[in-house]
């Protein structure tokens, strides 16, 4: 069986889990405590990051973007990277937007600050980082809301990796109770649509030991 | 004519320029001072980053990864993303390695610290950032050297975007004289091979006003 080395709250791993589920590709998961820097894991991915997927034929794929591109090439139905050149450019622009820009401006300031410091016993989150994270989340929700208002899905007519990347980041932040959904109705409605897809069930069932999710986390009607 | 909005020392723009040149796709360039946040540019790319490519048919493509994936789909000859699934995974893993990991650990600490602060009149580079950048460059050159010793090109048998991404970062750092090539003979020999390709000529001809390149910058025999 294909195996995904992952961490439950990593948005990059969640994006891949969602892509696999949307394509109905079966897989098993294994939690990889990257901070332990296991030799066998370093041999698969010297960057020592998750996700890493090991295909049934033994092919090792590191990096969430490499995995998603591979999945769309190897299992093209349904396509999640867009059909036309214009669609594909927009999907990839938005994946970079959420994984890199949102990731740096919001996720790193809130999720990484709160969970990794706690996990590794490195003290309390920095107030300045949290402030910046909340401030940035506000404008990102505005932009996401605008996209959701003007298109059926974030990158166009069909659901794509762009939706999955955005939902992956927001769901991890929602787990720790850091998303104020009252800030954007359109963003909230878009998230409710993604959240109610069968591919999202395993994400909503995630529980991290010692870290209970926000009360509304798994609620489809939040 | 297709147009690339770019900045001469941006490794992400250089990667795209090299990919276009390797594929013999003609293009013009326009320097985009992203810090001026031009309205017309923001309308093309709300992230306000370069590169942005405008295709002859008007298609606007933002984000260097989106552009490179597009180029390989629209102009497949020669392929620069690898031929087999395994090759493609390795190319994309290494592109992420150089653009994200090397970018954050080395380029941001040296190039961004030195050039952007100077450009924007924001004081001197931070000593701690420069120290970290040089330290990280050392281990990155080791890894690059190891790849170059064990394979014809960084990701395998053929030159790929992985080589172009690595060479783009290193060439920008080399412009400001920040690469000590004596640290790795294998890395140096690999760079000499990339540097002598016709696709590299425009990169070596780059001159940034008020910022002369290191003496050996354009030397094929450095």
Short mmCIF file of C-alpha atoms in Angstrom, two decimals:
data_model
loop_
_atom_site.label_atom_id
_atom_site.label_comp_id
_atom_site.label_asym_id
_atom_site.label_seq_id
_atom_site.Cartn_x
_atom_site.Cartn_y
_atom_site.Cartn_z
CA UNK A 1 0.00 0.00 0.00
CA UNK A 2 1.20 3.52 -0.74
CA UNK A 3 2.38 5.29 2.40
CA UNK A 4 2.32 8.95 3.35
CA UNK A 5 4.79 10.14 5.98
CA UNK A 6 3.03 13.10 7.54
CA UNK A 7 2.16 15.27 10.53
CA UNK A 8 -1.57 15.68 11.21
CA UNK A 9 -1.55 19.48 11.53
CA UNK A 10 0.85 20.20 8.66
CA UNK A 11 -1.11 22.06 5.95
CA UNK A 12 1.27 20.69 3.30
CA UNK A 13 0.44 17.12 4.36
CA UNK A 14 -3.26 17.91 4.56
CA UNK A 15 -3.20 19.25 1.00
CA UNK A 16 -1.75 15.94 -0.21
CA UNK A 17 -4.21 13.88 1.86
CA UNK A 18 -7.07 15.88 0.33
CA UNK A 19 -5.70 15.45 -3.20
CA UNK A 20 -5.38 11.68 -2.69
CA UNK A 21 -8.92 11.48 -1.29
CA UNK A 22 -10.41 13.62 -4.09
CA UNK A 23 -8.83 11.22 -6.58
CA UNK A 24 -10.00 8.16 -4.61
CA UNK A 25 -6.43 6.87 -4.31
CA UNK A 26 -6.05 4.63 -1.26
CA UNK A 27 -3.13 5.32 1.11
CA UNK A 28 -1.93 4.73 4.63
CA UNK A 29 -0.36 7.35 6.84
CA UNK A 30 2.56 7.24 9.24
CA UNK A 31 3.27 10.10 11.64
CA UNK A 32 6.85 11.28 11.10
CA UNK A 33 8.33 13.30 13.96
CA UNK A 34 10.66 15.25 11.70
CA UNK A 35 12.44 16.88 14.66
CA UNK A 36 13.82 13.44 15.60
CA UNK A 37 15.67 13.39 12.26
CA UNK A 38 15.44 9.61 11.77
CA UNK A 39 18.25 8.31 9.55
CA UNK A 40 15.91 6.24 7.40
CA UNK A 41 13.71 9.29 6.83
CA UNK A 42 16.66 11.59 6.06
CA UNK A 43 17.77 9.07 3.44
CA UNK A 44 14.37 9.49 1.73
CA UNK A 45 14.29 13.27 2.09
CA UNK A 46 17.44 15.13 3.11
CA UNK A 47 15.33 18.26 3.67
CA UNK A 48 13.72 16.26 6.51
CA UNK A 49 10.27 17.70 5.86
CA UNK A 50 6.86 16.09 5.50
CA UNK A 51 4.99 15.07 3.42
CA UNK A 52 6.94 12.26 1.78
CA UNK A 53 4.94 9.71 -0.19
CA UNK A 54 6.19 6.22 -0.99
CA UNK A 55 4.35 4.82 -3.99
CA UNK A 56 3.38 1.16 -4.30
CA UNK A 57 6.25 0.63 -6.78
CA UNK A 58 8.72 2.08 -4.27
CA UNK A 59 9.02 5.55 -5.84
CA UNK A 60 9.78 8.07 -3.07
CA UNK A 61 8.33 11.55 -3.59
CA UNK A 62 9.34 14.41 -1.30
CA UNK A 63 7.78 17.90 -1.23
CA UNK A 64 4.04 18.56 -1.31
CA UNK A 65 4.15 20.32 -4.66
CA UNK A 66 6.12 17.49 -6.28
CA UNK A 67 3.58 15.00 -4.89
CA UNK A 68 0.55 16.96 -6.15
CA UNK A 69 2.04 17.42 -9.63
CA UNK A 70 2.89 13.72 -9.71
CA UNK A 71 -0.61 12.71 -8.62
CA UNK A 72 -2.18 14.77 -11.37
CA UNK A 73 0.14 13.25 -13.98
CA UNK A 74 -0.13 9.65 -12.79
CA UNK A 75 -3.85 9.72 -11.85
CA UNK A 76 -5.35 12.39 -14.09
CA UNK A 77 -8.99 11.73 -13.24
CA UNK A 78 -10.39 13.99 -11.87
CA UNK A 79 -7.88 16.70 -12.84
CA UNK A 80 -6.96 18.95 -9.92
CA UNK A 81 -4.47 21.26 -11.66
CA UNK A 82 -6.84 22.79 -14.21
CA UNK A 83 -7.55 21.80 -17.81
CA UNK A 84 -6.46 24.72 -20.01
CA UNK A 85 -3.12 26.54 -19.86
CA UNK A 86 -4.88 29.55 -18.32
CA UNK A 87 -6.54 27.36 -15.66
CA UNK A 88 -3.29 25.61 -14.82
CA UNK A 89 -1.44 28.92 -14.45
CA UNK A 90 -4.12 30.21 -12.11
CA UNK A 91 -4.13 27.01 -10.02
CA UNK A 92 -0.36 27.14 -9.63
CA UNK A 93 -0.33 30.88 -8.88
CA UNK A 94 -2.84 30.32 -6.09
CA UNK A 95 -1.09 27.24 -4.73
CA UNK A 96 2.06 29.38 -4.42
CA UNK A 97 -0.06 32.14 -2.87
CA UNK A 98 -1.44 29.89 -0.15
CA UNK A 99 1.54 27.61 0.44
CA UNK A 100 4.21 30.31 0.36
CA UNK A 101 2.64 33.73 1.02
CA UNK A 102 -0.22 32.70 3.33
CA UNK A 103 2.11 30.06 4.79
CA UNK A 104 4.74 32.64 5.70
CA UNK A 105 2.46 35.53 6.65
CA UNK A 106 -0.19 33.60 8.57
CA UNK A 107 0.52 29.91 9.21
CA UNK A 108 4.12 30.38 10.40
CA UNK A 109 3.08 33.20 12.74
CA UNK A 110 0.14 31.35 14.29
CA UNK A 111 0.30 27.57 13.86
CA UNK A 112 4.08 27.09 13.94
CA UNK A 113 4.45 29.59 16.77
CA UNK A 114 1.76 27.91 18.88
CA UNK A 115 2.20 24.21 18.17
CA UNK A 116 5.90 23.66 17.46
CA UNK A 117 7.10 25.70 20.44
CA UNK A 118 4.73 23.79 22.73
CA UNK A 119 5.70 20.45 21.22
CA UNK A 120 9.42 21.08 21.49
CA UNK A 121 9.22 22.79 24.89
CA UNK A 122 10.65 26.04 23.51
CA UNK A 123 8.58 28.45 25.60
CA UNK A 124 5.57 30.59 24.76
CA UNK A 125 4.51 31.96 21.38
CA UNK A 126 5.78 35.46 20.66
CA UNK A 127 3.11 38.13 20.95
CA UNK A 128 4.45 40.05 17.95
CA UNK A 129 4.23 36.97 15.73
CA UNK A 130 0.64 36.27 16.82
CA UNK A 131 -0.35 39.90 16.22
CA UNK A 132 1.17 39.84 12.73
CA UNK A 133 -0.48 36.50 12.00
CA UNK A 134 -3.98 37.71 12.94
CA UNK A 135 -3.50 40.95 11.05
CA UNK A 136 -2.36 39.12 7.91
CA UNK A 137 -5.15 36.53 8.21
CA UNK A 138 -7.66 39.38 7.95
CA UNK A 139 -6.45 40.53 4.52
CA UNK A 140 -5.99 36.97 3.33
CA UNK A 141 -9.61 36.16 4.24
CA UNK A 142 -10.68 39.25 2.30
CA UNK A 143 -8.81 38.06 -0.78
CA UNK A 144 -10.07 34.49 -0.43
CA UNK A 145 -13.61 35.82 0.04
CA UNK A 146 -13.27 37.93 -3.11
CA UNK A 147 -12.10 34.90 -5.11
CA UNK A 148 -14.96 32.81 -3.71
CA UNK A 149 -17.49 35.50 -4.64
CA UNK A 150 -16.32 35.86 -8.21
CA UNK A 151 -15.71 32.21 -9.20
CA UNK A 152 -17.33 28.83 -8.50
CA UNK A 153 -14.05 27.61 -6.95
CA UNK A 154 -10.93 29.59 -6.03
CA UNK A 155 -9.07 29.07 -9.31
CA UNK A 156 -12.06 28.81 -11.64
CA UNK A 157 -14.89 26.53 -12.61
CA UNK A 158 -13.67 23.37 -10.92
CA UNK A 159 -12.28 22.44 -7.55
CA UNK A 160 -8.48 22.30 -7.71
CA UNK A 161 -5.33 21.99 -5.65
CA UNK A 162 -5.72 25.74 -5.00
CA UNK A 163 -8.87 25.06 -2.95
CA UNK A 164 -7.18 22.13 -1.22
CA UNK A 165 -4.09 24.19 -0.35
CA UNK A 166 -6.19 27.04 1.05
CA UNK A 167 -8.48 24.66 2.97
CA UNK A 168 -5.48 22.77 4.31
CA UNK A 169 -3.98 25.91 5.85
CA UNK A 170 -7.30 27.17 7.18
CA UNK A 171 -8.30 23.80 8.63
CA UNK A 172 -5.04 23.55 10.58
CA UNK A 173 -5.55 27.07 11.92
CA UNK A 174 -9.19 26.24 12.65
CA UNK A 175 -8.09 23.23 14.70
CA UNK A 176 -6.27 25.56 17.11
CA UNK A 177 -9.21 28.00 17.06
CA UNK A 178 -7.36 30.79 15.25
CA UNK A 179 -9.82 31.57 12.44
CA UNK A 180 -12.48 34.19 13.08
CA UNK A 181 -14.97 33.19 10.39
CA UNK A 182 -17.13 36.24 11.07
CA UNK A 183 -14.51 38.28 9.19
CA UNK A 184 -15.69 37.08 5.78
CA UNK A 185 -19.01 35.46 4.94
CA UNK A 186 -17.85 34.47 1.47
CA UNK A 187 -14.72 32.79 2.82
CA UNK A 188 -16.85 30.99 5.41
CA UNK A 189 -19.31 29.72 2.81
CA UNK A 190 -16.49 28.52 0.60
CA UNK A 191 -14.90 26.70 3.56
CA UNK A 192 -18.25 25.11 4.48
CA UNK A 193 -18.49 23.73 0.93
CA UNK A 194 -14.99 22.25 1.03
CA UNK A 195 -15.44 20.99 4.58
CA UNK A 196 -18.54 18.99 3.68
CA UNK A 197 -16.81 17.01 0.92
CA UNK A 198 -16.13 13.33 1.65
CA UNK A 199 -12.40 13.99 1.10
CA UNK A 200 -12.43 16.19 4.20
CA UNK A 201 -13.71 13.55 6.66
CA UNK A 202 -10.32 12.21 7.69
CA UNK A 203 -9.04 15.77 8.24
CA UNK A 204 -11.96 16.54 10.55
CA UNK A 205 -11.33 13.30 12.47
CA UNK A 206 -7.71 14.28 13.24
CA UNK A 207 -6.89 14.56 16.92
CA UNK A 208 -3.44 15.57 18.13
CA UNK A 209 -2.54 14.11 21.56
CA UNK A 210 -2.52 16.81 24.25
CA UNK A 211 -4.07 19.35 21.89
CA UNK A 212 -7.88 19.26 21.70
CA UNK A 213 -9.39 20.96 18.63
CA UNK A 214 -11.56 24.08 18.82
CA UNK A 215 -15.17 23.19 19.60
CA UNK A 216 -16.55 23.93 16.13
CA UNK A 217 -13.61 22.27 14.33
CA UNK A 218 -15.47 19.23 12.97
CA UNK A 219 -18.87 20.97 12.74
CA UNK A 220 -20.19 21.21 9.19
CA UNK A 221 -22.51 23.93 10.40
CA UNK A 222 -20.10 26.29 12.19
CA UNK B 1 6.54 39.61 -28.28
CA UNK B 2 6.35 37.71 -24.99
CA UNK B 3 7.42 39.89 -22.08
CA UNK B 4 9.06 39.01 -18.80
CA UNK B 5 8.66 41.43 -15.91
CA UNK B 6 11.77 40.83 -13.85
CA UNK B 7 14.59 42.06 -11.64
CA UNK B 8 18.10 41.29 -12.90
CA UNK B 9 19.45 39.82 -9.63
CA UNK B 10 16.31 37.86 -8.67
CA UNK B 11 17.21 34.13 -8.79
CA UNK B 12 13.56 33.30 -9.54
CA UNK B 13 13.63 35.55 -12.60
CA UNK B 14 17.01 34.19 -13.67
CA UNK B 15 15.67 30.64 -13.50
CA UNK B 16 12.87 31.60 -15.90
CA UNK B 17 15.25 33.50 -18.24
CA UNK B 18 17.49 30.41 -18.36
CA UNK B 19 14.53 28.11 -19.03
CA UNK B 20 13.33 30.34 -21.88
CA UNK B 21 16.83 30.48 -23.36
CA UNK B 22 17.38 26.70 -23.06
CA UNK B 23 14.14 26.23 -24.98
CA UNK B 24 15.09 28.90 -27.55
CA UNK B 25 11.91 30.84 -26.84
CA UNK B 26 12.38 34.53 -27.66
CA UNK B 27 11.32 37.10 -25.06
CA UNK B 28 11.82 40.68 -24.00
CA UNK B 29 12.43 41.82 -20.45
CA UNK B 30 11.14 44.76 -18.47
CA UNK B 31 12.60 45.69 -15.09
CA UNK B 32 9.77 45.84 -12.55
CA UNK B 33 10.57 47.75 -9.37
CA UNK B 34 8.18 45.70 -7.25
CA UNK B 35 8.63 47.98 -4.24
CA UNK B 36 6.89 50.78 -6.17
CA UNK B 37 3.75 48.59 -6.24
CA UNK B 38 2.51 49.80 -9.65
CA UNK B 39 -1.25 49.45 -9.98
CA UNK B 40 -1.01 47.86 -13.43
CA UNK B 41 1.48 45.32 -12.11
CA UNK B 42 -0.60 44.56 -8.99
CA UNK B 43 -3.54 43.86 -11.28
CA UNK B 44 -1.45 41.20 -13.02
CA UNK B 45 -0.01 39.74 -9.84
CA UNK B 46 -1.54 40.72 -6.49
CA UNK B 47 1.43 39.10 -4.72
CA UNK B 48 3.48 41.88 -6.39
CA UNK B 49 6.47 39.60 -7.02
CA UNK B 50 8.59 38.96 -10.08
CA UNK B 51 8.81 37.10 -12.39
CA UNK B 52 5.55 37.65 -14.26
CA UNK B 53 5.45 36.54 -17.88
CA UNK B 54 2.96 37.86 -20.42
CA UNK B 55 2.58 35.41 -23.29
CA UNK B 56 2.09 36.51 -26.91
CA UNK B 57 -1.60 35.59 -26.65
CA UNK B 58 -1.98 37.79 -23.54
CA UNK B 59 -1.89 35.00 -20.96
CA UNK B 60 -0.41 36.39 -17.74
CA UNK B 61 1.62 33.92 -15.68
CA UNK B 62 2.78 34.84 -12.18
CA UNK B 63 5.17 32.82 -9.99
CA UNK B 64 8.41 31.29 -11.26
CA UNK B 65 7.28 27.73 -10.66
CA UNK B 66 4.01 28.28 -12.53
CA UNK B 67 5.97 29.78 -15.44
CA UNK B 68 8.47 26.90 -15.60
CA UNK B 69 5.73 24.26 -15.47
CA UNK B 70 3.84 26.15 -18.17
CA UNK B 71 6.91 26.42 -20.40
CA UNK B 72 7.52 22.70 -20.18
CA UNK B 73 3.89 21.95 -21.05
CA UNK B 74 3.55 24.50 -23.86
CA UNK B 75 7.07 24.10 -25.30
CA UNK B 76 8.07 20.53 -24.42
CA UNK B 77 11.24 20.41 -26.50
CA UNK B 78 13.76 20.08 -24.89
CA UNK B 79 12.10 18.82 -21.71
CA UNK B 80 13.45 20.50 -18.58
CA UNK B 81 11.29 18.79 -15.94
CA UNK B 82 12.50 15.22 -16.52
CA UNK B 83 11.04 12.45 -18.67
CA UNK B 84 10.01 9.62 -16.32
CA UNK B 85 7.91 9.97 -13.17
CA UNK B 86 11.03 9.31 -11.09
CA UNK B 87 12.99 12.01 -12.96
CA UNK B 88 10.16 14.52 -12.62
CA UNK B 89 9.86 13.92 -8.88
CA UNK B 90 13.59 14.42 -8.46
CA UNK B 91 13.60 17.62 -10.54
CA UNK B 92 10.72 19.07 -8.51
CA UNK B 93 12.23 17.99 -5.18
CA UNK B 94 15.45 19.79 -6.08
CA UNK B 95 13.70 22.87 -7.43
CA UNK B 96 11.94 23.13 -4.04
CA UNK B 97 15.28 22.51 -2.32
CA UNK B 98 17.02 25.38 -4.12
CA UNK B 99 14.13 27.84 -4.43
CA UNK B 100 12.76 27.37 -0.92
CA UNK B 101 15.41 25.87 1.37
CA UNK B 102 18.54 27.39 -0.22
CA UNK B 103 16.50 30.53 -0.90
CA UNK B 104 15.59 30.94 2.76
CA UNK B 105 18.82 29.70 4.34
CA UNK B 106 21.31 31.35 1.99
CA UNK B 107 19.88 33.80 -0.57
CA UNK B 108 17.63 35.68 1.87
CA UNK B 109 20.50 36.03 4.37
CA UNK B 110 23.07 37.25 1.85
CA UNK B 111 21.54 38.66 -1.34
CA UNK B 112 18.34 40.12 0.09
CA UNK B 113 20.17 41.45 3.13
CA UNK B 114 22.88 43.14 1.03
CA UNK B 115 21.02 44.37 -2.04
CA UNK B 116 17.47 45.19 -0.92
CA UNK B 117 18.56 47.10 2.18
CA UNK B 118 21.01 49.14 0.06
CA UNK B 119 18.45 49.70 -2.66
CA UNK B 120 15.72 50.83 -0.30
CA UNK B 121 18.06 52.81 1.98
CA UNK B 122 17.24 50.64 4.98
CA UNK B 123 20.67 50.61 6.59
CA UNK B 124 23.41 48.01 6.70
CA UNK B 125 23.08 44.24 6.40
CA UNK B 126 22.78 42.43 9.74
CA UNK B 127 25.96 40.63 10.75
CA UNK B 128 24.00 37.68 12.17
CA UNK B 129 22.17 37.16 8.87
CA UNK B 130 25.41 37.27 6.87
CA UNK B 131 27.09 34.80 9.28
CA UNK B 132 24.15 32.39 8.99
CA UNK B 133 24.10 32.79 5.21
CA UNK B 134 27.80 31.92 4.80
CA UNK B 135 27.53 29.02 7.21
CA UNK B 136 24.52 27.60 5.36
CA UNK B 137 26.13 28.15 1.96
CA UNK B 138 28.97 25.86 3.04
CA UNK B 139 26.69 22.85 3.66
CA UNK B 140 24.63 23.63 0.56
CA UNK B 141 27.77 23.63 -1.60
CA UNK B 142 28.69 20.26 -0.06
CA UNK B 143 25.31 18.83 -1.02
CA UNK B 144 25.40 20.35 -4.50
CA UNK B 145 28.94 19.03 -4.94
CA UNK B 146 27.82 15.56 -3.90
CA UNK B 147 24.96 15.63 -6.42
CA UNK B 148 27.32 16.86 -9.15
CA UNK B 149 29.79 14.06 -8.39
CA UNK B 150 27.23 11.28 -8.50
CA UNK B 151 25.13 12.32 -11.53
CA UNK B 152 25.72 13.94 -14.94
CA UNK B 153 23.40 16.81 -13.94
CA UNK B 154 21.90 17.64 -10.55
CA UNK B 155 18.63 15.75 -10.98
CA UNK B 156 19.89 12.97 -13.27
CA UNK B 157 21.03 12.33 -16.81
CA UNK B 158 19.83 15.57 -18.39
CA UNK B 159 20.04 19.24 -17.57
CA UNK B 160 16.80 20.34 -15.90
CA UNK B 161 15.10 23.19 -14.08
CA UNK B 162 16.90 21.89 -10.97
CA UNK B 163 20.25 22.94 -12.48
CA UNK B 164 18.77 26.24 -13.63
CA UNK B 165 17.31 26.99 -10.19
CA UNK B 166 20.59 26.21 -8.44
CA UNK B 167 22.63 28.16 -10.98
CA UNK B 168 20.22 31.09 -10.75
CA UNK B 169 20.71 31.41 -6.98
CA UNK B 170 24.46 30.90 -7.16
CA UNK B 171 24.92 33.33 -10.05
CA UNK B 172 23.12 36.09 -8.16
CA UNK B 173 25.26 35.43 -5.10
CA UNK B 174 28.35 35.29 -7.32
CA UNK B 175 27.48 38.72 -8.74
CA UNK B 176 27.87 40.22 -5.27
CA UNK B 177 31.02 38.15 -4.67
CA UNK B 178 29.52 35.96 -1.95
CA UNK B 179 30.44 32.50 -3.26
CA UNK B 180 33.75 31.00 -2.16
CA UNK B 181 34.18 28.45 -4.93
CA UNK B 182 37.24 26.94 -3.24
CA UNK B 183 34.82 25.25 -0.80
CA UNK B 184 33.79 22.59 -3.32
CA UNK B 185 35.61 21.60 -6.48
CA UNK B 186 32.68 19.52 -7.71
CA UNK B 187 30.23 22.39 -7.24
CA UNK B 188 32.66 24.71 -9.04
CA UNK B 189 33.04 22.34 -12.00
CA UNK B 190 29.29 21.92 -12.27
CA UNK B 191 28.83 25.72 -12.21
CA UNK B 192 31.54 26.15 -14.86
CA UNK B 193 29.59 23.76 -17.12
CA UNK B 194 26.30 25.62 -16.64
CA UNK B 195 27.98 29.01 -16.92
CA UNK B 196 29.46 28.19 -20.33
CA UNK B 197 26.11 27.33 -21.90
CA UNK B 198 24.75 29.83 -24.45
CA UNK B 199 21.62 30.24 -22.26
CA UNK B 200 23.82 31.82 -19.59
CA UNK B 201 25.22 34.65 -21.73
CA UNK B 202 22.51 37.18 -20.93
CA UNK B 203 22.83 36.42 -17.21
CA UNK B 204 26.57 37.09 -17.33
CA UNK B 205 25.96 40.35 -19.20
CA UNK B 206 23.67 41.69 -16.43
CA UNK B 207 24.85 44.89 -14.79
CA UNK B 208 22.92 46.53 -11.97
CA UNK B 209 23.39 50.31 -11.80
CA UNK B 210 25.49 51.32 -8.79
CA UNK B 211 26.43 47.73 -8.06
CA UNK B 212 29.42 46.40 -10.02
CA UNK B 213 29.73 42.61 -10.18
CA UNK B 214 32.57 40.66 -8.57
CA UNK B 215 35.64 40.59 -10.81
CA UNK B 216 35.34 36.93 -11.82
CA UNK B 217 31.54 37.11 -12.31
CA UNK B 218 31.46 36.77 -16.10
CA UNK B 219 34.68 34.72 -16.33
CA UNK B 220 34.14 31.26 -17.76
CA UNK B 221 37.48 30.30 -16.25
CA UNK B 222 37.10 31.44 -12.65
#
